[in-house]
PDB file of C-alpha atoms in Angstrom:
ATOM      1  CA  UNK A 162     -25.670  23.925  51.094  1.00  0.00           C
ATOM      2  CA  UNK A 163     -27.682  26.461  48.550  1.00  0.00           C
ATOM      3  CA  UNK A 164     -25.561  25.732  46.180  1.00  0.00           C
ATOM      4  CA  UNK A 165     -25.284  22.396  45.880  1.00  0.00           C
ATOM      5  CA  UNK A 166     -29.113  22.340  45.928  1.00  0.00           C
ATOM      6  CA  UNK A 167     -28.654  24.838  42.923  1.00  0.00           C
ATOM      7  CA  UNK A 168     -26.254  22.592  41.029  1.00  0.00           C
ATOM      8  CA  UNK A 169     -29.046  19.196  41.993  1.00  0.00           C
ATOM      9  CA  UNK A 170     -31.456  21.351  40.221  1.00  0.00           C
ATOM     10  CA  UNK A 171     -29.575  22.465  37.455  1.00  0.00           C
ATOM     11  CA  UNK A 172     -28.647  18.876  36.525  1.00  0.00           C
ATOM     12  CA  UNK A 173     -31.609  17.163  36.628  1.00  0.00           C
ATOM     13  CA  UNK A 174     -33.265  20.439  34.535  1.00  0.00           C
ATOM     14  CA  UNK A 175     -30.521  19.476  31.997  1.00  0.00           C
ATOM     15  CA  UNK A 176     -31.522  16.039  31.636  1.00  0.00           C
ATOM     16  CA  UNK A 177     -33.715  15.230  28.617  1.00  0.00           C
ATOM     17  CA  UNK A 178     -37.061  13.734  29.623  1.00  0.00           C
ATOM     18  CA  UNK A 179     -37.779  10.363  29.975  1.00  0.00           C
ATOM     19  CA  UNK A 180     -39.552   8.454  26.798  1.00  0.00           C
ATOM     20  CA  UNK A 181     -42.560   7.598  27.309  1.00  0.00           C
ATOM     21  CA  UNK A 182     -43.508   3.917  26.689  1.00  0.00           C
ATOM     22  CA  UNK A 183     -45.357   4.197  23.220  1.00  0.00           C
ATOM     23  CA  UNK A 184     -42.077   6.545  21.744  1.00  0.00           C
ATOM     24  CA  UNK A 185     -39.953   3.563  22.571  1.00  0.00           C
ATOM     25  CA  UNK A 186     -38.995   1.906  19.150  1.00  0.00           C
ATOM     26  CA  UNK A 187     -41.114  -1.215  18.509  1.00  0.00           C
ATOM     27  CA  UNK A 188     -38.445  -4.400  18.925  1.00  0.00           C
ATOM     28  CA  UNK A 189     -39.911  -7.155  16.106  1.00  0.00           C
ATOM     29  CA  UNK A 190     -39.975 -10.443  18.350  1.00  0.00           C
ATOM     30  CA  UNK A 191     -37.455 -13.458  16.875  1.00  0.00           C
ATOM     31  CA  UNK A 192     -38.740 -15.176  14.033  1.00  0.00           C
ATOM     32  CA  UNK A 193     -39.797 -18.510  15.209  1.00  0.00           C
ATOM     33  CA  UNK A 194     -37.680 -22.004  14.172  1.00  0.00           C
ATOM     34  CA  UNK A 195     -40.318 -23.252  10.996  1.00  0.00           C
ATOM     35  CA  UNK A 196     -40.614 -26.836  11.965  1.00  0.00           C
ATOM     36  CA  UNK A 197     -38.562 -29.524   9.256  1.00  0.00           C
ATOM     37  CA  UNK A 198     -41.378 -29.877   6.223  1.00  0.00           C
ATOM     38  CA  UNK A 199     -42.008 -33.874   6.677  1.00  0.00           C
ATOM     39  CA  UNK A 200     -40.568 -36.112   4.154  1.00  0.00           C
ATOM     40  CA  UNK A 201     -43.091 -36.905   0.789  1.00  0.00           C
ATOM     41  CA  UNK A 202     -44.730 -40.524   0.976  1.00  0.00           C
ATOM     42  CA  UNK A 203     -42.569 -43.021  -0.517  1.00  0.00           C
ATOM     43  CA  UNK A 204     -44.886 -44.359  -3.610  1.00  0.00           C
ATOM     44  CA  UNK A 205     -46.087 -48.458  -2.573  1.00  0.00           C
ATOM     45  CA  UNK A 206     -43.324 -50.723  -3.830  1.00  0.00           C
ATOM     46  CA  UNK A 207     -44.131 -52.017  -7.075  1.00  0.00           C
ATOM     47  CA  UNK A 208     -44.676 -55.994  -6.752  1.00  0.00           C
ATOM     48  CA  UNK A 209     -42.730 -57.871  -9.697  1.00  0.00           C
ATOM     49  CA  UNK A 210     -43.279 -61.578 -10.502  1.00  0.00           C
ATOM     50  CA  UNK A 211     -41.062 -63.412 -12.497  1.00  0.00           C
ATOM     51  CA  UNK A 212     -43.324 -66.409 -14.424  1.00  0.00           C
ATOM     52  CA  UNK A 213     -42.458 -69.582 -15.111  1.00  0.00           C
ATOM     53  CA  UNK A 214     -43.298 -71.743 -18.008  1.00  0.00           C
ATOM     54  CA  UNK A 215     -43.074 -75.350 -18.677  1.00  0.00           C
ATOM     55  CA  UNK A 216     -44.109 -76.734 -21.619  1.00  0.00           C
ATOM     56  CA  UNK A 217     -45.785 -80.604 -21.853  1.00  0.00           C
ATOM     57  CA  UNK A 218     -43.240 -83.471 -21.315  1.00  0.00           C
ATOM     58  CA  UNK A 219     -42.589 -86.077 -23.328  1.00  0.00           C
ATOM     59  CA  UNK A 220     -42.573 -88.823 -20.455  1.00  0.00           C
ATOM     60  CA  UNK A 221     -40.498 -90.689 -22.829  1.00  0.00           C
ATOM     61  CA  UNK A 222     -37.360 -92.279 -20.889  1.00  0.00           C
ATOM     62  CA  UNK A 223     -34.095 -90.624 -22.819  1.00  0.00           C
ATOM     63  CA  UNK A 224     -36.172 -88.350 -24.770  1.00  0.00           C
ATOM     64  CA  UNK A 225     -37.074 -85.269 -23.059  1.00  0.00           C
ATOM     65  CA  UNK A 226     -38.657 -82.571 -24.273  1.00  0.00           C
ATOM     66  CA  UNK A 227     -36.790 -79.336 -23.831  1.00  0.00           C
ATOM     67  CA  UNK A 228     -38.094 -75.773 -25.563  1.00  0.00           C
ATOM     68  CA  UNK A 229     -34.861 -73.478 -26.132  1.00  0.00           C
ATOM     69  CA  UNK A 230     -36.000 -70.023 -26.265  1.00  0.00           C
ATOM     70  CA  UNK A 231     -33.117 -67.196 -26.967  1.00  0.00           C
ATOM     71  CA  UNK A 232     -34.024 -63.291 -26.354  1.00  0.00           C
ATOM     72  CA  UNK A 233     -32.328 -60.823 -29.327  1.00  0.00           C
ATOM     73  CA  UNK A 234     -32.417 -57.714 -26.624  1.00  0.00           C
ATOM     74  CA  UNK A 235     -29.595 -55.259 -28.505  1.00  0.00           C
ATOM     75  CA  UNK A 236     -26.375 -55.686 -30.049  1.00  0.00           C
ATOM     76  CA  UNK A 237     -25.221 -58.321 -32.326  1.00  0.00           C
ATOM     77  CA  UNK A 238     -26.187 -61.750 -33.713  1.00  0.00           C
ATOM     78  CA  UNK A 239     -23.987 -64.146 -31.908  1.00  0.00           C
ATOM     79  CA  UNK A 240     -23.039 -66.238 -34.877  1.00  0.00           C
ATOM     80  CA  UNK A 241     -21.560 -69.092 -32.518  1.00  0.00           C
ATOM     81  CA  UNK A 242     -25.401 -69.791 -30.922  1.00  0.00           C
ATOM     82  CA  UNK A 243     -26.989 -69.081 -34.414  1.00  0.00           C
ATOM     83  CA  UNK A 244     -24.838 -71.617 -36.571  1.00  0.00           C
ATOM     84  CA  UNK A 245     -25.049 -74.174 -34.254  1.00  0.00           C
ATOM     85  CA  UNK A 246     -28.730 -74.499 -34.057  1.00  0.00           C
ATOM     86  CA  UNK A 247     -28.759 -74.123 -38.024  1.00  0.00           C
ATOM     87  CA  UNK A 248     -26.172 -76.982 -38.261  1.00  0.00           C
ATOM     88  CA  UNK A 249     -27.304 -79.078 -36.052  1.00  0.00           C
ATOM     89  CA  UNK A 250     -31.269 -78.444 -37.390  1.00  0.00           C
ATOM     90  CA  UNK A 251     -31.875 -77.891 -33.584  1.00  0.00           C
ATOM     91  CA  UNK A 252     -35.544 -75.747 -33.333  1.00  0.00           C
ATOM     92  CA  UNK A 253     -36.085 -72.626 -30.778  1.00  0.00           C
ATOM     93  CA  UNK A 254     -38.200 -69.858 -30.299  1.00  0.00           C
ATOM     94  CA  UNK A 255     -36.623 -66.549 -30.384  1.00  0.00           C
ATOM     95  CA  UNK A 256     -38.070 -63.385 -29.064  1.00  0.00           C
ATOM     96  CA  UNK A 257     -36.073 -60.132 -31.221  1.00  0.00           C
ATOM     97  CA  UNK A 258     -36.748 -56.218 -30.384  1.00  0.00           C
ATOM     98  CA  UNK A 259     -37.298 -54.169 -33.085  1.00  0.00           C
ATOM     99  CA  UNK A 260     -33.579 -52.588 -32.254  1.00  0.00           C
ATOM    100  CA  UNK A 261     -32.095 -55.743 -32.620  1.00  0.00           C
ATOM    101  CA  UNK A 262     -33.948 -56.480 -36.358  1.00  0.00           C
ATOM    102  CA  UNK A 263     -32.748 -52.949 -37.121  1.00  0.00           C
ATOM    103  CA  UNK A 264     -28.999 -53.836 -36.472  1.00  0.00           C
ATOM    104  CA  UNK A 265     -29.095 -57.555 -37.927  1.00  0.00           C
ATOM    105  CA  UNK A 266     -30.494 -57.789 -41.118  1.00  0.00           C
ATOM    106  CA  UNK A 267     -28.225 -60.807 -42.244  1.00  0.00           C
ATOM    107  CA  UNK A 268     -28.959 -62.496 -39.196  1.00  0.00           C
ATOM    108  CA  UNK A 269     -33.259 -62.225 -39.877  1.00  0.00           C
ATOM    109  CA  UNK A 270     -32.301 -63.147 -43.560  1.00  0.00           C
ATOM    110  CA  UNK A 271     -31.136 -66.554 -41.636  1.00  0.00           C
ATOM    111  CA  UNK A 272     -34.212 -67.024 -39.579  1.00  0.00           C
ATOM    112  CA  UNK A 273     -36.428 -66.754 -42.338  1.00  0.00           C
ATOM    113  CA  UNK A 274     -34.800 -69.253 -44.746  1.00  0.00           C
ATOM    114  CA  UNK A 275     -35.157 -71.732 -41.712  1.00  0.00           C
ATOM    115  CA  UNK A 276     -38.916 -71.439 -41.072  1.00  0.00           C
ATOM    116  CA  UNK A 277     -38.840 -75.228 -39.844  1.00  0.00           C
ATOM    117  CA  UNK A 278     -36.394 -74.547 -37.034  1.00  0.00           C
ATOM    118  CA  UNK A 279     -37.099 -70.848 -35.938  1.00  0.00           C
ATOM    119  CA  UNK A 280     -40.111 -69.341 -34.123  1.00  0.00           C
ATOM    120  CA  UNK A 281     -39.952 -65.229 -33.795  1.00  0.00           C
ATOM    121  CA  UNK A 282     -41.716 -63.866 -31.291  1.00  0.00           C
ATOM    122  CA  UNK A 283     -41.947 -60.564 -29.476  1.00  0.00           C
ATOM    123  CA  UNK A 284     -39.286 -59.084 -27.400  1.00  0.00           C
ATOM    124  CA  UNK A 285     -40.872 -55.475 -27.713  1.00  0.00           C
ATOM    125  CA  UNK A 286     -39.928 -52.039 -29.453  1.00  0.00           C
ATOM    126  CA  UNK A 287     -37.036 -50.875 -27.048  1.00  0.00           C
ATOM    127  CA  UNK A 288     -36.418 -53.497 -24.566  1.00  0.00           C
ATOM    128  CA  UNK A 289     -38.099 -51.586 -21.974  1.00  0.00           C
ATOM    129  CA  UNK A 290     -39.356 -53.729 -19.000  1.00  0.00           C
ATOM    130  CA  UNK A 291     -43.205 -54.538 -19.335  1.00  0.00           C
ATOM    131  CA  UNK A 292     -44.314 -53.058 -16.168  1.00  0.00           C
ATOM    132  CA  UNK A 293     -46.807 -50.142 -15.780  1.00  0.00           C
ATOM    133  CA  UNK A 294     -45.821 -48.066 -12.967  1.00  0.00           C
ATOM    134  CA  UNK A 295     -42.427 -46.481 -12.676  1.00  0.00           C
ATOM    135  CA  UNK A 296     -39.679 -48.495 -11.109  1.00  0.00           C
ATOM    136  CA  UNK A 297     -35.937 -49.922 -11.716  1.00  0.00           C
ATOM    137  CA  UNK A 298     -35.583 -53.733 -12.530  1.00  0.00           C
ATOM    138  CA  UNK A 299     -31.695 -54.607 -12.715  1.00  0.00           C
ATOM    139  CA  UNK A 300     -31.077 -50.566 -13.188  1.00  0.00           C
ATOM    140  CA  UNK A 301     -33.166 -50.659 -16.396  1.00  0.00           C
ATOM    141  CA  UNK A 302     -36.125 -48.134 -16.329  1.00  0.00           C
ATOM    142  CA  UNK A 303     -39.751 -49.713 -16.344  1.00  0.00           C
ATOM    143  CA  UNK A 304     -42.664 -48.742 -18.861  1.00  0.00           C
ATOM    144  CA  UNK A 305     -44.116 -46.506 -16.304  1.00  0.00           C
ATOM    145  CA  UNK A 306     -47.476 -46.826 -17.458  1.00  0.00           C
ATOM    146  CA  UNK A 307     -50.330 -48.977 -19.063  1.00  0.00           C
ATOM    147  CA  UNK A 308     -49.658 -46.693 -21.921  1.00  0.00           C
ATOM    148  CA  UNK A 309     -46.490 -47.367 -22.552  1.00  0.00           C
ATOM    149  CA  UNK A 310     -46.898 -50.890 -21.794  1.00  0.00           C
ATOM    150  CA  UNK A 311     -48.615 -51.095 -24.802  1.00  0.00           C
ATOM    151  CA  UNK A 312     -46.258 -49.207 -27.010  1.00  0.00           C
ATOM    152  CA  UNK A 313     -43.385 -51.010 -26.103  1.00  0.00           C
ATOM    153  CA  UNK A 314     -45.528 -54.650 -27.158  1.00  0.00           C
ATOM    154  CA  UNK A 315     -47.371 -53.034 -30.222  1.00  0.00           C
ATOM    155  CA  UNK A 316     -44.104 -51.263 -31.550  1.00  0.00           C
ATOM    156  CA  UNK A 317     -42.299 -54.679 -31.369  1.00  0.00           C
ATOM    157  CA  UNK A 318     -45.089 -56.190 -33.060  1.00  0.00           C
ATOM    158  CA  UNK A 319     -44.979 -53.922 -35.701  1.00  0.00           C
ATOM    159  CA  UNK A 320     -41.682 -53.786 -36.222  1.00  0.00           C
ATOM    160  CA  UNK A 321     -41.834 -57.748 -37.123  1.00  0.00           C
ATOM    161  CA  UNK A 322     -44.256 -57.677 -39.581  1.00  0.00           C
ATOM    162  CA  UNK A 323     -42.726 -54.524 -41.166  1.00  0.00           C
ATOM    163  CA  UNK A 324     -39.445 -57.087 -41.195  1.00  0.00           C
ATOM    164  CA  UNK A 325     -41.524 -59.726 -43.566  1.00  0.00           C
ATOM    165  CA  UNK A 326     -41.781 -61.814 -39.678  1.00  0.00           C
ATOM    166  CA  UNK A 327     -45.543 -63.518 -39.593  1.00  0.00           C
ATOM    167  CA  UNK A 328     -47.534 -61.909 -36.650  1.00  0.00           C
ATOM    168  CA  UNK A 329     -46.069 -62.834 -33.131  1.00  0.00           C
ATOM    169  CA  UNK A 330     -48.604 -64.808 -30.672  1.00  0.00           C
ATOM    170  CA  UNK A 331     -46.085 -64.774 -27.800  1.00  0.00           C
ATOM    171  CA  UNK A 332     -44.395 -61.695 -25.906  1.00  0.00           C
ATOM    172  CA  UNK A 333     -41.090 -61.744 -23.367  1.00  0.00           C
ATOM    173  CA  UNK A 334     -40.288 -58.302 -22.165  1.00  0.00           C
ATOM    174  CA  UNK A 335     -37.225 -57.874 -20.892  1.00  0.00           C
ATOM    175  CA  UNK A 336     -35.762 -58.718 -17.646  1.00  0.00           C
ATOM    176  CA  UNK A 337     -38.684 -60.849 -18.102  1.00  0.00           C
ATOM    177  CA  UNK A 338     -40.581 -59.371 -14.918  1.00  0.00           C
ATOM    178  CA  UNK A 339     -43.861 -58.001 -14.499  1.00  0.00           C
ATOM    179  CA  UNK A 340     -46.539 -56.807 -12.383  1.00  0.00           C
ATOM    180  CA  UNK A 341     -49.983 -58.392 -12.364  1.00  0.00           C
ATOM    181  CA  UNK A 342     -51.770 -55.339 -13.863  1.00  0.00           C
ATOM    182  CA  UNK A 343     -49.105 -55.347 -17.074  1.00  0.00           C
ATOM    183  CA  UNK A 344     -49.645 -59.158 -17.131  1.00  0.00           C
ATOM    184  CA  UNK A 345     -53.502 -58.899 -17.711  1.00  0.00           C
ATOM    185  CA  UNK A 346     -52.658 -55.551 -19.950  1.00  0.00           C
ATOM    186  CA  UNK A 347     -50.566 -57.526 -22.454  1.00  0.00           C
ATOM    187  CA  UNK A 348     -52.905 -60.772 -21.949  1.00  0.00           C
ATOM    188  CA  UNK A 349     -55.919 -58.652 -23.251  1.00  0.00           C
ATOM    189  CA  UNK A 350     -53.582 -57.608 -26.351  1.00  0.00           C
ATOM    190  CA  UNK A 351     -54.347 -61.403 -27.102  1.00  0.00           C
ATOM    191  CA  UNK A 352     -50.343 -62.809 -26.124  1.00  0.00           C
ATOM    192  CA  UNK A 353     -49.205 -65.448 -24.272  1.00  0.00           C
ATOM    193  CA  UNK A 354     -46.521 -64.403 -21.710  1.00  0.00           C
ATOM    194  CA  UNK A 355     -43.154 -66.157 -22.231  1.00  0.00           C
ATOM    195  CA  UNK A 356     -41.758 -67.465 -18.550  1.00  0.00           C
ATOM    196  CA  UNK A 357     -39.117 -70.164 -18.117  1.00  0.00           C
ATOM    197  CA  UNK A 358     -37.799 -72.953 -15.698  1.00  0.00           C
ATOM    198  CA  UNK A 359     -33.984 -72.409 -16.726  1.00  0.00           C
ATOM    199  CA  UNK A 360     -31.880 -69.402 -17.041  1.00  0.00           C
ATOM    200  CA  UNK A 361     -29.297 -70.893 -18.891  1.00  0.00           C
ATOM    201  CA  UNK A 362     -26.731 -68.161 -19.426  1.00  0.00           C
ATOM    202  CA  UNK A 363     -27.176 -65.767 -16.369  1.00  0.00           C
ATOM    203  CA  UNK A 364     -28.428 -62.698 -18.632  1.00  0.00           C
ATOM    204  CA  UNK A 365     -25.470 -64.170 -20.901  1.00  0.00           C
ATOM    205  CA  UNK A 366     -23.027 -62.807 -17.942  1.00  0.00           C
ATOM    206  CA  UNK A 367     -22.016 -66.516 -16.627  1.00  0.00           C
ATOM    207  CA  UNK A 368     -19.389 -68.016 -17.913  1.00  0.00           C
ATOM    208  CA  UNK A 369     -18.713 -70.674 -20.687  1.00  0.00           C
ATOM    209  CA  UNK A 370     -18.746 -73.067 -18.303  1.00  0.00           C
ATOM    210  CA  UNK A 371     -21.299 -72.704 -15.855  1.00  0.00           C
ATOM    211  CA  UNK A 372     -23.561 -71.554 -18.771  1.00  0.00           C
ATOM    212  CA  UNK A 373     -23.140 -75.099 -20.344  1.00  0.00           C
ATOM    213  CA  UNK A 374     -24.073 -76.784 -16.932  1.00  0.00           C
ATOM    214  CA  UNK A 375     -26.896 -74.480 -16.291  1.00  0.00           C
ATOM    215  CA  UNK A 376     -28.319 -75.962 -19.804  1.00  0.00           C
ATOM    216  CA  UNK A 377     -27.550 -79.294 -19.304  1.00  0.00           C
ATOM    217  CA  UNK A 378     -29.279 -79.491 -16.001  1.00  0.00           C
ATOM    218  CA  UNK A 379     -33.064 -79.127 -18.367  1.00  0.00           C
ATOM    219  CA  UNK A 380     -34.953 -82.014 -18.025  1.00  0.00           C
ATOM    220  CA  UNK A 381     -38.611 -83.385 -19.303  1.00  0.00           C
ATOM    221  CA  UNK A 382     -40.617 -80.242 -20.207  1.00  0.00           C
ATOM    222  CA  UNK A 383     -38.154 -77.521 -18.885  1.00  0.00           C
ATOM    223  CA  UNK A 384     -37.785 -73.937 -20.904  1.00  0.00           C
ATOM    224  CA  UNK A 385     -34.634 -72.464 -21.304  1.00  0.00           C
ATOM    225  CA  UNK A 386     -34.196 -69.096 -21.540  1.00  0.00           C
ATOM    226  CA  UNK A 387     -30.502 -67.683 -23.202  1.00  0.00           C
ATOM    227  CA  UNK A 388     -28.972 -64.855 -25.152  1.00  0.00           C
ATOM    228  CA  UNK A 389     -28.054 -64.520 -28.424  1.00  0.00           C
ATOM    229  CA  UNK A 390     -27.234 -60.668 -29.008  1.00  0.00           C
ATOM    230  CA  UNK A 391     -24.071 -60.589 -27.238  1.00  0.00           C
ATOM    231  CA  UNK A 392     -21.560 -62.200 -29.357  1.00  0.00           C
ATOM    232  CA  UNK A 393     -18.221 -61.275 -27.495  1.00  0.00           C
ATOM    233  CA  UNK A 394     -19.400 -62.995 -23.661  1.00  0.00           C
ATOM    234  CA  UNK A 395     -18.395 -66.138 -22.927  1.00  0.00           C
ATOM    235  CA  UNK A 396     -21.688 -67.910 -22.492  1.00  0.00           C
ATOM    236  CA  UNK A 397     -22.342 -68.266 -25.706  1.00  0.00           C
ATOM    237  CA  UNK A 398     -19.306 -70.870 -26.350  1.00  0.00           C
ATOM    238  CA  UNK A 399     -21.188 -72.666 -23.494  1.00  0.00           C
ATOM    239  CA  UNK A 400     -24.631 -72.041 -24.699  1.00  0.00           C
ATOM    240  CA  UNK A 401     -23.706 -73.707 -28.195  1.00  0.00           C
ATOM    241  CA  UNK A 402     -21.988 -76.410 -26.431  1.00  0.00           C
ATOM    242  CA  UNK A 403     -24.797 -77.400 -24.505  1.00  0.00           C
ATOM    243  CA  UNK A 404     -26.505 -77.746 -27.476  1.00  0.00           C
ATOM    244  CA  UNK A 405     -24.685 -80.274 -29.354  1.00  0.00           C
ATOM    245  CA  UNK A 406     -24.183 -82.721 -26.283  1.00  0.00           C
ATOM    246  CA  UNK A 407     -28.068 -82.263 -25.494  1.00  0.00           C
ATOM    247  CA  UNK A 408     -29.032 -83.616 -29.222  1.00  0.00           C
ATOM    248  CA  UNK A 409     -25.943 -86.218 -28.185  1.00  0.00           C
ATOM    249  CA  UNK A 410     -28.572 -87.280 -25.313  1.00  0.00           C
ATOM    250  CA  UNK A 411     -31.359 -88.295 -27.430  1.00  0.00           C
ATOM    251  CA  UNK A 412     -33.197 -84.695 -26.386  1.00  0.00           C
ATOM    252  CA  UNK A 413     -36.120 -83.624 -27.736  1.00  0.00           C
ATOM    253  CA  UNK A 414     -35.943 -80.044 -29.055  1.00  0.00           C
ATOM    254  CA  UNK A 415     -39.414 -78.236 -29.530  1.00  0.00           C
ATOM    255  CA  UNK A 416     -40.539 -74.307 -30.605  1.00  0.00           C
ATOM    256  CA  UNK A 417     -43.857 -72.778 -28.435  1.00  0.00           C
ATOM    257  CA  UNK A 418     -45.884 -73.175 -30.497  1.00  0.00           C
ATOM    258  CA  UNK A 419     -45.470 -77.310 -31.365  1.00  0.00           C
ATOM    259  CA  UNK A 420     -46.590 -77.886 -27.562  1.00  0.00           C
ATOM    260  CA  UNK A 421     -49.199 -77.642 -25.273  1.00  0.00           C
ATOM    261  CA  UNK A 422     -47.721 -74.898 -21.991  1.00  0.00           C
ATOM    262  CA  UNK A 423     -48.226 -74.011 -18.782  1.00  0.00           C
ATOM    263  CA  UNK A 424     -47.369 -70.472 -17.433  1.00  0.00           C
ATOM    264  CA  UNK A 425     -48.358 -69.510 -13.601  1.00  0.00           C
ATOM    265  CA  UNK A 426     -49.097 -65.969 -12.765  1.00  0.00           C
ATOM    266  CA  UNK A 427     -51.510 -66.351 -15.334  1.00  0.00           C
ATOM    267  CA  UNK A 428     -49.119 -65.571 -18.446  1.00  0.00           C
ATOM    268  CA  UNK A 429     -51.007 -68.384 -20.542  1.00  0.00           C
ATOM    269  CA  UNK A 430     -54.282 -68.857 -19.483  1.00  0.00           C
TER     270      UNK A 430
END
């Protein structure tokens, strides 16, 4: 019995001593979950009108009044469109960007030798849409800003009367959408605001076909709005078309600026 009291004692003498509570190593506690940051704002959507213009009809049975108006966004002079009109002495109004002058001198030389049939107007410095906060309009980037607004309209302007062009009175930017605050930007720059009542050619992505419908559908004070900078589509054979069998009709042809107009969102009051 002694000895295994002896060997009890011996053990537990051999055991280290317990650690006390503040030598016990300090155990960080788990890092807590941070909480998903919430998602930004999305900015307002920007509101976007699309004007329309009529111009004042001719309430003459067989003889409407139709203004053809033809933007000159990029590219190429689409000599089908621009031959027929000369040919036919058929007037328009067309709105050119300063990149399109750039790339078409031949074609301006033909404009100005017809001063009776052709109006130019504005179509800005880099066919940038008119707008002035950021957005996308048909994938194309907006202005952005009133600044820019007014460089895109004040660089086209430019750009005409550098080109021998007489100063422009009306601006089209393109897509030919807005918002209200650009509209009463570009109104206080002292332009009327181009609309329309008839997309003829579809952004000049219809066909020959349908394009020549669309056009022939104008009646009594309608505008039509078509595309001549894109010489290899197909709606310009139906654009010139419509043309011919229009005069055919006994139609009355007119620029902007021969007529009295009225544009809604306030684009020409």
């Amino acid at each position: 019995m002694n000895r295994i009291l002896f060997a009890s004692a011996f053990l537990l003498a051999a055991m280290p001593a317990a650690a006390s509570a503040d030598q016990l190593p300090l155990v960080p506690p788990a890092a807590a979950t941070p909480a998903p940051a919430a998602p930004p704002p999305k900015p307002p959507a920007v509101k976007l009108v699309e004007p329309h213009l009529h111009i004042a009809r001719s309430n003459i049975q067989g003889h409407a009044r139709i203004a053809l108006t033809f933007d000159a966004c990029m590219g190429q002079a689409d000599e089908r469109i621009l031959s027929t009109l000369v040919r036919e002495r058929i007037p328009s109004t067309i709105f050119v960007t300063a990149r399109w002058l750039k790339r078409n001198p031949q074609a301006l030389a033909v404009l100005l030798q017809n001063p009776d049939l052709f109006e130019l107007e504005n179509h800005g410095l880099n066919h940038i849409p008119a707008v002035d906060r950021p957005t996308l309009i048909y994938g194309i980037a907006s202005a952005g800003s009133p600044q820019a607004v007014r460089r895109e309209v004040e660089g086209g302007a430019a750009a005409m009367i550098a080109a021998g062009i007489p100063a422009p009175h009306w601006f089209r930017g393109s897509t030919a959408e807005y918002d209200l605050s650009a509209i009463g930007e570009i109104r206080a720059m002292g332009y009327h605001i181009a609309g329309y009542s008839v997309n003829g050619d579809g952004g000049s992505l219809l066909g020959a076909a349908i394009t020549e419908k669309r056009i022939a559908s104008a009646r009594d004070g309608d505008v039509v709005i078509s595309h001549i900078n894109q010489p290899t589509h197909a709606a310009g054979e139906g654009v010139a078309k419509a043309l011919v069998d229009l005069k055919a009709k006994g139609v009355q042809f007119v620029r902007l600026d021969e007529v009295e107009d009225t544009g809604d969102d306030k684009t020409t009051e």
